Coordinates of C-alpha atoms in Angstrom, one line a residue:
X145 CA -60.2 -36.4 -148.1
X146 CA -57.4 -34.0 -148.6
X147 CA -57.7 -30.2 -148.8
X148 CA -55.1 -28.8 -151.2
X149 CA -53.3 -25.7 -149.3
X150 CA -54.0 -22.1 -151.1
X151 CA -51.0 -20.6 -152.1
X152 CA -50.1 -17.3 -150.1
X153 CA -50.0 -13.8 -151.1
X154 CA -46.2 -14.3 -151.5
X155 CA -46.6 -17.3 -153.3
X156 CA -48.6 -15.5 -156.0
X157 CA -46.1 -12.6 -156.2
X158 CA -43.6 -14.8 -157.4
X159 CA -45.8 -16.6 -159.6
X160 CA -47.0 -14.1 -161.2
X161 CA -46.2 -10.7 -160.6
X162 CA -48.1 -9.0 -162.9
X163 CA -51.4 -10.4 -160.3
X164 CA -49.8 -9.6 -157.6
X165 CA -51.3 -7.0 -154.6
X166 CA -47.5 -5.0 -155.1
X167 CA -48.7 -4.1 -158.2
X168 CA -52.1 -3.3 -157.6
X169 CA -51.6 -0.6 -155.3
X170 CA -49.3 2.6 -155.3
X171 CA -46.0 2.4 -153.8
X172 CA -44.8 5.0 -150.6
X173 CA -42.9 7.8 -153.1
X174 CA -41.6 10.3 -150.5
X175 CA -41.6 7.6 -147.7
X176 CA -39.9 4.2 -146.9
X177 CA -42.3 2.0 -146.7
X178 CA -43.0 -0.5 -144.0
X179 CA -42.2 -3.7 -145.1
X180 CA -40.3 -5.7 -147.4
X181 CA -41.6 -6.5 -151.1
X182 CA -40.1 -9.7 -153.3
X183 CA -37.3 -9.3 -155.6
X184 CA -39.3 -10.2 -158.3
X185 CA -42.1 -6.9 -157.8
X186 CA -39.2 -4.8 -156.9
X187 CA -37.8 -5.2 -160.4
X188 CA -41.1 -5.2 -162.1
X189 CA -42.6 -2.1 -160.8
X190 CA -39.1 -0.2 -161.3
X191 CA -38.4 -1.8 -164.7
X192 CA -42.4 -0.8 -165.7
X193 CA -42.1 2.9 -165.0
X194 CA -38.6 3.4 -166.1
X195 CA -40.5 2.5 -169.7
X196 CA -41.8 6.2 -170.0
X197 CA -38.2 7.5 -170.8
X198 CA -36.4 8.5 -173.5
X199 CA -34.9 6.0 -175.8
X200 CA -31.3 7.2 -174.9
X201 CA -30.0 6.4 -178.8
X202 CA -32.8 9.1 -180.1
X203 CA -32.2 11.7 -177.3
X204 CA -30.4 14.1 -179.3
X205 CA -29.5 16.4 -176.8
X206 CA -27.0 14.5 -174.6
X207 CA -23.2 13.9 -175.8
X208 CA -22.9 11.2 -173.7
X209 CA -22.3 7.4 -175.2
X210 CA -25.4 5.3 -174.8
X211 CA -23.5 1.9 -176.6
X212 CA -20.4 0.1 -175.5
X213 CA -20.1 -3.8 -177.0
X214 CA -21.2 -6.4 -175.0
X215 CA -17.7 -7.6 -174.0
X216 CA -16.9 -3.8 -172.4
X217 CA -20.3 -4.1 -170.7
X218 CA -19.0 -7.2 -169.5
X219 CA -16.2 -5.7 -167.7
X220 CA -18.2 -2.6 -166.6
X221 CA -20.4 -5.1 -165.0
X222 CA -17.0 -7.5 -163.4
X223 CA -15.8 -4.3 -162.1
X224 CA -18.9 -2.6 -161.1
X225 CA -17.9 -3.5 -157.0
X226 CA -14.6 -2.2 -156.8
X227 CA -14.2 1.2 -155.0
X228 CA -11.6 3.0 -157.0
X229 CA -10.1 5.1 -153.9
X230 CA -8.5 1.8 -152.6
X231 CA -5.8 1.7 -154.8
X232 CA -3.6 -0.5 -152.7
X233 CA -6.5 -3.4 -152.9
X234 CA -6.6 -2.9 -156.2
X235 CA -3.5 -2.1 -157.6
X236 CA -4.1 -3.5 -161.7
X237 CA -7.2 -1.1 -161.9
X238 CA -4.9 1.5 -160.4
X239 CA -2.3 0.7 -163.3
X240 CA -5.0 0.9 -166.0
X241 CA -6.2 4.4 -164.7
X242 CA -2.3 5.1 -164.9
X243 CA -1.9 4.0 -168.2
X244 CA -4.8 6.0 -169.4
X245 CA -3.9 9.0 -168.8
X246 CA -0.2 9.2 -170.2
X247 CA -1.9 7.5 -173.3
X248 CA -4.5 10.8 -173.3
X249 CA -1.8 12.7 -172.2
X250 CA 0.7 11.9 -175.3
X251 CA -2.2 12.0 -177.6
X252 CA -2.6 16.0 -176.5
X253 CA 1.6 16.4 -177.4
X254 CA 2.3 16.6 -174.1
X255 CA 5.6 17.2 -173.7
X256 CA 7.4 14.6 -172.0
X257 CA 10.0 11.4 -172.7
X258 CA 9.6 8.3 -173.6
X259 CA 9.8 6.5 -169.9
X260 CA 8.1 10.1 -168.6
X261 CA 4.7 9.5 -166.6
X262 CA 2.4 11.9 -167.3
X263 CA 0.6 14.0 -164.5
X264 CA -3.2 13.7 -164.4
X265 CA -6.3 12.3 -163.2
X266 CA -9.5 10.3 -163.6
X267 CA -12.1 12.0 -162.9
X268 CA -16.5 11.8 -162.8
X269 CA -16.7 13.9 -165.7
X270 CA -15.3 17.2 -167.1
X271 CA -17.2 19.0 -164.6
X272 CA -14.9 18.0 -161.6
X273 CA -12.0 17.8 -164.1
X274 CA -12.4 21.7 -164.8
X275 CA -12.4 22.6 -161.0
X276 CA -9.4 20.7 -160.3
X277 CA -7.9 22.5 -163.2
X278 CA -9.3 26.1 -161.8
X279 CA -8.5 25.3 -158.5
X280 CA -4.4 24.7 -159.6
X281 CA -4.7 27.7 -161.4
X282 CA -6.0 29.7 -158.4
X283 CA -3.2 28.0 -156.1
X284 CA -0.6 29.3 -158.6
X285 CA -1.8 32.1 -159.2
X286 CA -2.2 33.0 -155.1
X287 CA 1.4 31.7 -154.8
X288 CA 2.7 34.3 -157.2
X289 CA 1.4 37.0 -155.8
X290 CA 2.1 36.7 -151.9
X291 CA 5.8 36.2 -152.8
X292 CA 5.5 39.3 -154.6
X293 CA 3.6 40.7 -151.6
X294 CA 0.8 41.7 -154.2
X295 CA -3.1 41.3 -153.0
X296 CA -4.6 38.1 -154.0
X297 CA -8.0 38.1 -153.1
X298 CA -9.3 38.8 -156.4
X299 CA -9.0 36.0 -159.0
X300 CA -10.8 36.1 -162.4
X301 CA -11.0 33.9 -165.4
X302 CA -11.7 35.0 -168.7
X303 CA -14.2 32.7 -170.9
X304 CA -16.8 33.3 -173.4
X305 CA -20.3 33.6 -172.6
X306 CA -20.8 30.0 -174.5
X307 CA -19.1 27.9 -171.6
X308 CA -20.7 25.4 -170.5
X309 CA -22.3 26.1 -167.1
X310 CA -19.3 23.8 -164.8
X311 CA -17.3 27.0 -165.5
X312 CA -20.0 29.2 -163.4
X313 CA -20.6 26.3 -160.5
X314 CA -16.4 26.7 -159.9
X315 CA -16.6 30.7 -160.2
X316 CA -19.2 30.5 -157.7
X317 CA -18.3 27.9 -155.2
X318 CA -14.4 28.9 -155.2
X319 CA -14.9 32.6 -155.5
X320 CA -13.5 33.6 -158.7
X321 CA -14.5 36.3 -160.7
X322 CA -15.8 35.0 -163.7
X323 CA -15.4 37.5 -166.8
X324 CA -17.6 36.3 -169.5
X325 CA -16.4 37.8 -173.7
X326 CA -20.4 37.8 -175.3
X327 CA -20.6 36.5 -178.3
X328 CA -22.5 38.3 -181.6
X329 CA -24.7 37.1 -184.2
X330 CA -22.8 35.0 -186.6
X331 CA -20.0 34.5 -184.6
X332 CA -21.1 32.6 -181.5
X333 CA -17.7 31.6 -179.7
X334 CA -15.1 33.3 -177.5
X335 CA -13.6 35.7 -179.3
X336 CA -10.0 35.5 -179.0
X337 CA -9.0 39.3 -179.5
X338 CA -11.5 40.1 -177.0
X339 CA -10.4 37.2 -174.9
X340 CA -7.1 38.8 -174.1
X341 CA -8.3 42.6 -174.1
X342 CA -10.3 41.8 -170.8
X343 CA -6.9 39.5 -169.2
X344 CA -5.6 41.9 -166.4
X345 CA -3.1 40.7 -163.7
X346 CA -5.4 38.7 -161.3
X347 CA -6.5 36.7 -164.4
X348 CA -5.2 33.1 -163.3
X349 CA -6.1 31.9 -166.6
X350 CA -8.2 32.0 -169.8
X351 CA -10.3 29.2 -170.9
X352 CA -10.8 28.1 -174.4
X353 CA -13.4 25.9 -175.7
X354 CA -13.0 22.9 -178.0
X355 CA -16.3 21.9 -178.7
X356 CA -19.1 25.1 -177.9
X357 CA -21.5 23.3 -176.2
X358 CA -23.9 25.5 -178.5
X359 CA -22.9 24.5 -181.5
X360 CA -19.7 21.9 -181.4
X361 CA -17.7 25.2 -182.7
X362 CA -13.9 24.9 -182.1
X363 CA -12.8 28.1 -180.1
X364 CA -8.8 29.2 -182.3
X365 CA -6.7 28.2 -179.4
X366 CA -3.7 29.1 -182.2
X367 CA -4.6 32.3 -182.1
X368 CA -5.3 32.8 -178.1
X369 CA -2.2 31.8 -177.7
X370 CA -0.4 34.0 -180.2
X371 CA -2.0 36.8 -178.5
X372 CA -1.4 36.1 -175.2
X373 CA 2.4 35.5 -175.2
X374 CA 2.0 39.1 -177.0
X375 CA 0.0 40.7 -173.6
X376 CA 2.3 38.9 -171.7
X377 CA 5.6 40.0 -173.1
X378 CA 4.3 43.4 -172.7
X379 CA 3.1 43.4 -169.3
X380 CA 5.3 40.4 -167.6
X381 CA 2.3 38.5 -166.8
X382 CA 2.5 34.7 -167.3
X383 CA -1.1 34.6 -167.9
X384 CA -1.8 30.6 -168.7
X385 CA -4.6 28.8 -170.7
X386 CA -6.8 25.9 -169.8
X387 CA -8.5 24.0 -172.8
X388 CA -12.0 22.6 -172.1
X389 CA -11.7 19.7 -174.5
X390 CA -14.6 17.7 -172.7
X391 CA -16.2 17.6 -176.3
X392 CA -13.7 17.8 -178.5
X393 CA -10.1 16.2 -177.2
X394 CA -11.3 12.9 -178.4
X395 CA -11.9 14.1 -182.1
X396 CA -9.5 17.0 -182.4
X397 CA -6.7 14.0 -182.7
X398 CA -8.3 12.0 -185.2
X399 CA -9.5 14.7 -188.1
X400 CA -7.8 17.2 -187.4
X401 CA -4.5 16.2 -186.7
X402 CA -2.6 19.6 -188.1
X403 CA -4.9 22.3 -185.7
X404 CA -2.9 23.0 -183.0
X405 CA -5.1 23.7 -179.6
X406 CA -3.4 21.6 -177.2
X407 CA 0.6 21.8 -175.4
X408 CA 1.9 21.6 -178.3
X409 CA 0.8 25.6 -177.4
X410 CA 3.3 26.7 -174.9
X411 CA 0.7 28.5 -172.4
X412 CA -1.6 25.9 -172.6
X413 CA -0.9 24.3 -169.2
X414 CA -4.0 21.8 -168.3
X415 CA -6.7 20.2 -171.3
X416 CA -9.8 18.6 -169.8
X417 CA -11.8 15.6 -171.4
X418 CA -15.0 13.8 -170.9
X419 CA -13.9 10.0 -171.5
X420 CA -18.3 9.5 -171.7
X421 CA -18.6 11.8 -174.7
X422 CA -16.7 11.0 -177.6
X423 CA -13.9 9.1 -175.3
X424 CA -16.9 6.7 -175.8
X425 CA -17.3 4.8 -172.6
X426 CA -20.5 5.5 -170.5
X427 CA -21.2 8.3 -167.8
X428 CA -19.7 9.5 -166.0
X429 CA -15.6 9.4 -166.4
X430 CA -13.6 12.7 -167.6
X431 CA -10.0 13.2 -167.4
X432 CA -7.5 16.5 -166.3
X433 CA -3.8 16.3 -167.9
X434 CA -1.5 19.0 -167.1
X435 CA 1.6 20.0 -169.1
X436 CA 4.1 19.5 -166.2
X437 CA 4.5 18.9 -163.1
X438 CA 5.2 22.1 -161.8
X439 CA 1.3 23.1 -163.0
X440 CA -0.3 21.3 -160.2
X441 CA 1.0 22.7 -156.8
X442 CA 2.1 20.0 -154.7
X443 CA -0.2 21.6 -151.8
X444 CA -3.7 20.3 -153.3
X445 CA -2.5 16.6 -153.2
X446 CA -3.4 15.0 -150.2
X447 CA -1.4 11.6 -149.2
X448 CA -3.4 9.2 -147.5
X449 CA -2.3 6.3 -145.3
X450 CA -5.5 4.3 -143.8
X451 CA -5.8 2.6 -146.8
X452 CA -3.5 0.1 -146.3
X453 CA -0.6 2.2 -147.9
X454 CA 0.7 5.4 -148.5
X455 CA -1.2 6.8 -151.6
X456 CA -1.6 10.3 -153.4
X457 CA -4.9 12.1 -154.4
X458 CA -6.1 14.9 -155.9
X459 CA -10.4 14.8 -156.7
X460 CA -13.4 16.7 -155.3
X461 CA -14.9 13.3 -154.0
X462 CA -13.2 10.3 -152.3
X463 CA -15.2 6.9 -153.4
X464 CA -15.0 6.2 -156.9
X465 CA -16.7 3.2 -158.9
X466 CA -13.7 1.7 -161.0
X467 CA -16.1 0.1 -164.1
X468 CA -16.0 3.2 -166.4
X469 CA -11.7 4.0 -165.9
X470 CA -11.6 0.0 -166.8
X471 CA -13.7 1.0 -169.8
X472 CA -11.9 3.4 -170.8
X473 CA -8.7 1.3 -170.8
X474 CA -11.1 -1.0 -173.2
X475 CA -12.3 1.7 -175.5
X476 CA -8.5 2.8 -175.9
X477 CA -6.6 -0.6 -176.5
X478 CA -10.0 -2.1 -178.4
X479 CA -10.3 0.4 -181.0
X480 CA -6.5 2.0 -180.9
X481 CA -6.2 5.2 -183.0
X482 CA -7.8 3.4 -186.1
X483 CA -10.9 2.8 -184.6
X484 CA -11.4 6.0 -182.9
X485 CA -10.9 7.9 -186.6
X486 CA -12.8 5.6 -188.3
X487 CA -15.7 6.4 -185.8
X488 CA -15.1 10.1 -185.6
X489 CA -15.0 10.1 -189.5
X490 CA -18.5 8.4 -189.6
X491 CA -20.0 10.7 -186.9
X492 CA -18.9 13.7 -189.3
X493 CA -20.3 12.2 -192.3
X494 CA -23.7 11.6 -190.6
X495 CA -23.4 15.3 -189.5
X496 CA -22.8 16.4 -193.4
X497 CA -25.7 13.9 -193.9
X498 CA -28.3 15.6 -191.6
X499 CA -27.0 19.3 -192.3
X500 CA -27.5 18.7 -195.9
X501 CA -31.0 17.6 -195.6
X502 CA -31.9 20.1 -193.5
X503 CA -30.8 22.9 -196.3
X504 CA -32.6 21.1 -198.7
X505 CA -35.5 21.9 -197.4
X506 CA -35.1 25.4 -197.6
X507 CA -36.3 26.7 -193.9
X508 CA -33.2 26.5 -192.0
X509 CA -30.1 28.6 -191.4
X510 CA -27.3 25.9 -190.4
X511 CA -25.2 27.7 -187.3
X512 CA -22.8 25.3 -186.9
X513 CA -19.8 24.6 -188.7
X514 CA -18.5 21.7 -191.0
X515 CA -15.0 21.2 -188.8
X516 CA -15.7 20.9 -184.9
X517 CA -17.4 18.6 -182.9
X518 CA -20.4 16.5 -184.8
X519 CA -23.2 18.7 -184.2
X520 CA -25.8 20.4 -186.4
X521 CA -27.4 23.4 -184.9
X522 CA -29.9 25.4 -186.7
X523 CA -32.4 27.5 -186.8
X524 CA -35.8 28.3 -189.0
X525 CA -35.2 31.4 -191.1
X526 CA -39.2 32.3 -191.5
X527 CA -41.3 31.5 -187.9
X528 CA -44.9 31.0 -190.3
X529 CA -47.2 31.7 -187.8
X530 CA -45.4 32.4 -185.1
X531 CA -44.8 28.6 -184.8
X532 CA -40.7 28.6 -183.6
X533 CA -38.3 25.9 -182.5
X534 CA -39.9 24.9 -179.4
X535 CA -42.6 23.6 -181.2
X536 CA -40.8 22.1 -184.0
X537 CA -38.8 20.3 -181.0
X538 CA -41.8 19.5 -178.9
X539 CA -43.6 17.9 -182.0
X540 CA -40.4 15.8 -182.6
X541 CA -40.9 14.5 -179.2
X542 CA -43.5 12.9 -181.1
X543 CA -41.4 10.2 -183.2
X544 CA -39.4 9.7 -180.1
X545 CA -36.3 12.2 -181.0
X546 CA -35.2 14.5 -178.4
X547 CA -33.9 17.4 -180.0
X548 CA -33.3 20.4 -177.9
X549 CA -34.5 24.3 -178.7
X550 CA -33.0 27.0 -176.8
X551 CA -31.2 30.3 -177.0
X552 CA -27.6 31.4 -178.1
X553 CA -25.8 32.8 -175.0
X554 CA -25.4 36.6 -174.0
X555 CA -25.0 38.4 -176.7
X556 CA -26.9 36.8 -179.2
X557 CA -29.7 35.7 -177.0
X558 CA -32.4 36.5 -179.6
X559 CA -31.3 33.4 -181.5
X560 CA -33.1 30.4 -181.1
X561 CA -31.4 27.4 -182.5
X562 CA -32.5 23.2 -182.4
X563 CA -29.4 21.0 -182.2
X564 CA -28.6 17.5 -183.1
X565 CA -25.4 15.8 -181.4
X566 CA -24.8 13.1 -183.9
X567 CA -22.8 10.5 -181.5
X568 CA -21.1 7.4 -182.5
X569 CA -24.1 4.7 -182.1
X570 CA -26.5 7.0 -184.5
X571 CA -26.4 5.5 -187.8
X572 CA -27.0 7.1 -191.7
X573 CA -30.5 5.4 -191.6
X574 CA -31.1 7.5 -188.8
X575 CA -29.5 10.6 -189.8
X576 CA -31.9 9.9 -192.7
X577 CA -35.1 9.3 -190.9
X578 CA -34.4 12.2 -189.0
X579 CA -34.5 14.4 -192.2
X580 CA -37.9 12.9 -192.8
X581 CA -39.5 13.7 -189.7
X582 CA -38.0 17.0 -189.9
X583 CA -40.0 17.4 -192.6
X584 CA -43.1 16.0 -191.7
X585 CA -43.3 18.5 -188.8
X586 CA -42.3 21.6 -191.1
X587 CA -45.6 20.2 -193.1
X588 CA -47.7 19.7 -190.2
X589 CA -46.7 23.4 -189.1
X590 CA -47.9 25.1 -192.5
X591 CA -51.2 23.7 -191.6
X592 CA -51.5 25.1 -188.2
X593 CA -53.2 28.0 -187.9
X594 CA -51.0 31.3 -186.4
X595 CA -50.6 31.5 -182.5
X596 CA -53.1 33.9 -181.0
X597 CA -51.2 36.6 -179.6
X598 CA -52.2 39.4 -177.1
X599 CA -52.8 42.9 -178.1
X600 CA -51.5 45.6 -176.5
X601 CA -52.1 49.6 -176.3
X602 CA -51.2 52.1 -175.2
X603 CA -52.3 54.6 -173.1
X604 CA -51.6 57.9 -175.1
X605 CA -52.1 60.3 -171.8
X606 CA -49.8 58.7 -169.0
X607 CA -47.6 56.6 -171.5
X608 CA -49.3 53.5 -169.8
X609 CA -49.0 50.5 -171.7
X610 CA -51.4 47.8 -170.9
X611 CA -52.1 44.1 -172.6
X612 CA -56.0 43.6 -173.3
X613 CA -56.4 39.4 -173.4
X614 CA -57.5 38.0 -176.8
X615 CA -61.0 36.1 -176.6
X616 CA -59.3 32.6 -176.9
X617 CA -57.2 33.9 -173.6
X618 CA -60.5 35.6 -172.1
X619 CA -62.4 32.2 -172.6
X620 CA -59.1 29.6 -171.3
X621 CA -59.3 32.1 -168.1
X622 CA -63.0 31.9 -167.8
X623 CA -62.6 28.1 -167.9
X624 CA -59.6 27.4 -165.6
X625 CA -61.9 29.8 -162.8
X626 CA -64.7 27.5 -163.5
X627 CA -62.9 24.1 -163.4
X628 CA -61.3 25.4 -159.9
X629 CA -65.3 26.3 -158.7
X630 CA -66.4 22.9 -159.2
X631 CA -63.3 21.4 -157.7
X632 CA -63.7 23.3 -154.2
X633 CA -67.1 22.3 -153.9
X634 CA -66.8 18.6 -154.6
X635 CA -64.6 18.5 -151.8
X636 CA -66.3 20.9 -149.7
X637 CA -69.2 18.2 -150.0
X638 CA -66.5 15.3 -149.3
X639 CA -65.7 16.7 -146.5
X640 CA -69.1 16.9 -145.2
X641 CA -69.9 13.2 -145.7
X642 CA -66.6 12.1 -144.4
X643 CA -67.6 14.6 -141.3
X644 CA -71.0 12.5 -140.4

């Protein structure tokens, strides 16, 4: 008679997963667990709870490319081992990072000939890009004034209040005094006149924005400049500009090949780019060109030698994955300066597409503008109810968009907008299904009855004030007290039974 053997615990983890004991408990969160779990639960438990995020094509709020064609994946994926740092081990992806930056180099005018290498850098994102640029600036800057024995110790920069928030992390962390213009209802970017009133001589630069994070505005770099060469003809400063294009320098090119922002501007001496936004290649990769090489002092590049050779480096980190700089190289040969207008083009239409349905519905004011970066910001004109954007956003959430609410930086803070980043992989049926949901919402609101709001007096004698809870806020209190009781004293009585 023969016995057939059971399978094992581990034989029915591969066999099926879904049945398997990995599953059926909870996994250690904030500890490493003990022992070893197949490949196959591994994946399935990961892959299961990774489900309850976003769909990364409908989260509006990001700028960051979600899509690259299968073939780019492919390479992403070919590439996805090799540690960038080692260029001497792998000297073709160190050519291809090369070649990428005089080709983003040339595409922002920079000024150089026709066998010239550019001077730049690969970076994680425009976040490390910008503090190498601040950091050159500083260096400069500090140079300047010890050889004209002048105190250095106090740097500024002049932005607006809509930077994005990379410019405070390097103000912070590198001690810079950060000197912010605010920006006014109606006019929610840097304003250039302003800009250069605040520039005094430890000002090691001033930092325009192509693209307000905000509201895609485009920040007159023309005009920043114009003024500047003015203030600094007068007072015999040299004051610089940097150009946060991390947004914007892969559009700018394309549609708006006349507005001049980047070195074709004499003071504009670095331009920063994020090649995962509209550069179109996945996070994270950014890029810092500078105009010559006399703008990045030769005392921030480190050569290294334990390597294998004798290479030069200037980044905040050391180990870098190689996959998105080789996908970048992709993006730029694959499409060439066709493709990226033809896609910038399409992303504006489908902006004009949203924007217009949104004013057709009659309950928004549209803050962003028709040239800049593809974004539609707006805001209702008439809160019915007291129902605002939050909840127009958080009922979105609903049909899967993520669409951002929040308020206009300092100086118009009272202004609460929703904004749409329309990126290359969202398509006119979506711009258009958008619209609809829009709608459904703003119809779903009109039957909601008004928020309850507190009351509040005041005390006529002392000048007191004091806020008396409605009755739907008396009776949630009430509750939450209650709930809390009963809570205690189940495990109170737990406790007990656990004790004998």
């Amino acid at each position: 008679m023969v016995l057939s053997r059971p399978a094992s615990e581990s034989d029915l983890s591969v066999l099926s997963t879904s049945a398997s004991r990995y599953v059926r408990d909870s996994l250690p969160r904030y500890k490493m667990p003990e022992s070893s779990i197949p490949k196959e639960a591994a994946y399935q438990i990961i892959h299961d709870e990774l489900l309850l995020d976003c769909k990364p094509k409908l989260n509006l709020a990001s700028f960051v490319t979600t899509l690259m064609e299968p073939e780019c994946d492919k390479l992403v994926m070919e590439s996805i081992n090799k540690n960038y740092v080692d260029m001497d081990e792998y000297p073709v992806t160190t050519e291809l990072h090369n070649r990428c930056v005089n080709m983003i180099a040339r595409l922002f005018h920079t000024p150089l000939g026709e066998s010239e290498d550019a001077i730049g850098v690969g970076t994680v994102g425009s976040s490390e890009a910008i503090m190498l640029a601040g950091l050159a600036f500083k260096r400069k800057w500090q140079n300047k004034r010890k050889a004209e024995g002048k105190p250095f110790d106090k740097p500024n920069i002049v932005t607006g209040a809509n930077v994005q928030v990379c410019w405070e992390k390097f103000a912070r962390y590198f001690e810079v005094e950060l000197k912010e213009v605010n920006v006014r209802e109606g006019y929610y970017v840097m304003d250039p006149a302003k800009a250069v009133e605040m520039v005094d001589e430890n000002t090691i630069c001033v930092a325009a924005i192509l693209g307000s994070t905000y509201n895609g505005e485009f920040e007159d770099v023309k005009l920043l400049n114009d003024l500047l060469l003015e203030k600094n003809k007068q007072t015999g400063w040299d004051t610089p500009i940097h150009v946060d294009a991390a947004s914007g320098g892969f559009i700018a090119p394309f549609i708006y090949p006349e507005l001049e922002w980047d070195f074709r501007l004499p003071l504009v001496k670095s331009i920063n780019v994020s090649g995962h936004k509209y550069g179109l290649v996945y996070a994270g990769i950014g890029w810092n060109i500078w105009r010559s090489k006399d703008d990045l002092p030769e005392e921030l590049i480190f050569h290294i030698k334990y390597l294998g050779a004798e290479q030069s480096t200037f980044t905040l980190n050391f180990s870098k994955g190689s996959s998105q700089i080789i996908a970048q190289y992709y993006q730029l040969i694959r499409l060439g300066q066709e493709g990226y207008k033809n896609i910038m083009e399409n992303c504006h239409e489908n902006a004009m597409v949203l924007k217009e349905g949104l004013e057709k519905t009659g309950r928004f004011e549209i803050l962003s503008k028709d040239d800049g970066v593809p974004v539609v910001a707006f805001s209702l004109k008439n809160k019915k109810g007291g129902h605002d954007e939050f909840v127009v956003s958080e009922m979105l959430r609903r049909f899967g968009w993520i669409v951002p609410a929040y308020p206009m930086p300092a100086g118009a803070q009272h202004v609460i907008v929703l904004r749409v980043v329309i990126r290359a992989e969202f398509s006119r049926t979506l711009a258009e299904r958008l619209v609809h949901d829009i709608t459904t919402v703003l119809h779903e609101l009109d039957k909601l009855p008004p928020k309850v709001t507190s009351e509040v007096e005041e005390n006529g004698n002392n000048g007191v004030v004091s806020k008396r809870k409605s009755d739907l806020e008396t009776q949630r209190e009430v509750t939450t007290l209650w709930k809390n009781y009963v809570i205690a004293q189940k495990e109170i009585k737990r406790q007990k039974v656990m004790a004998s």
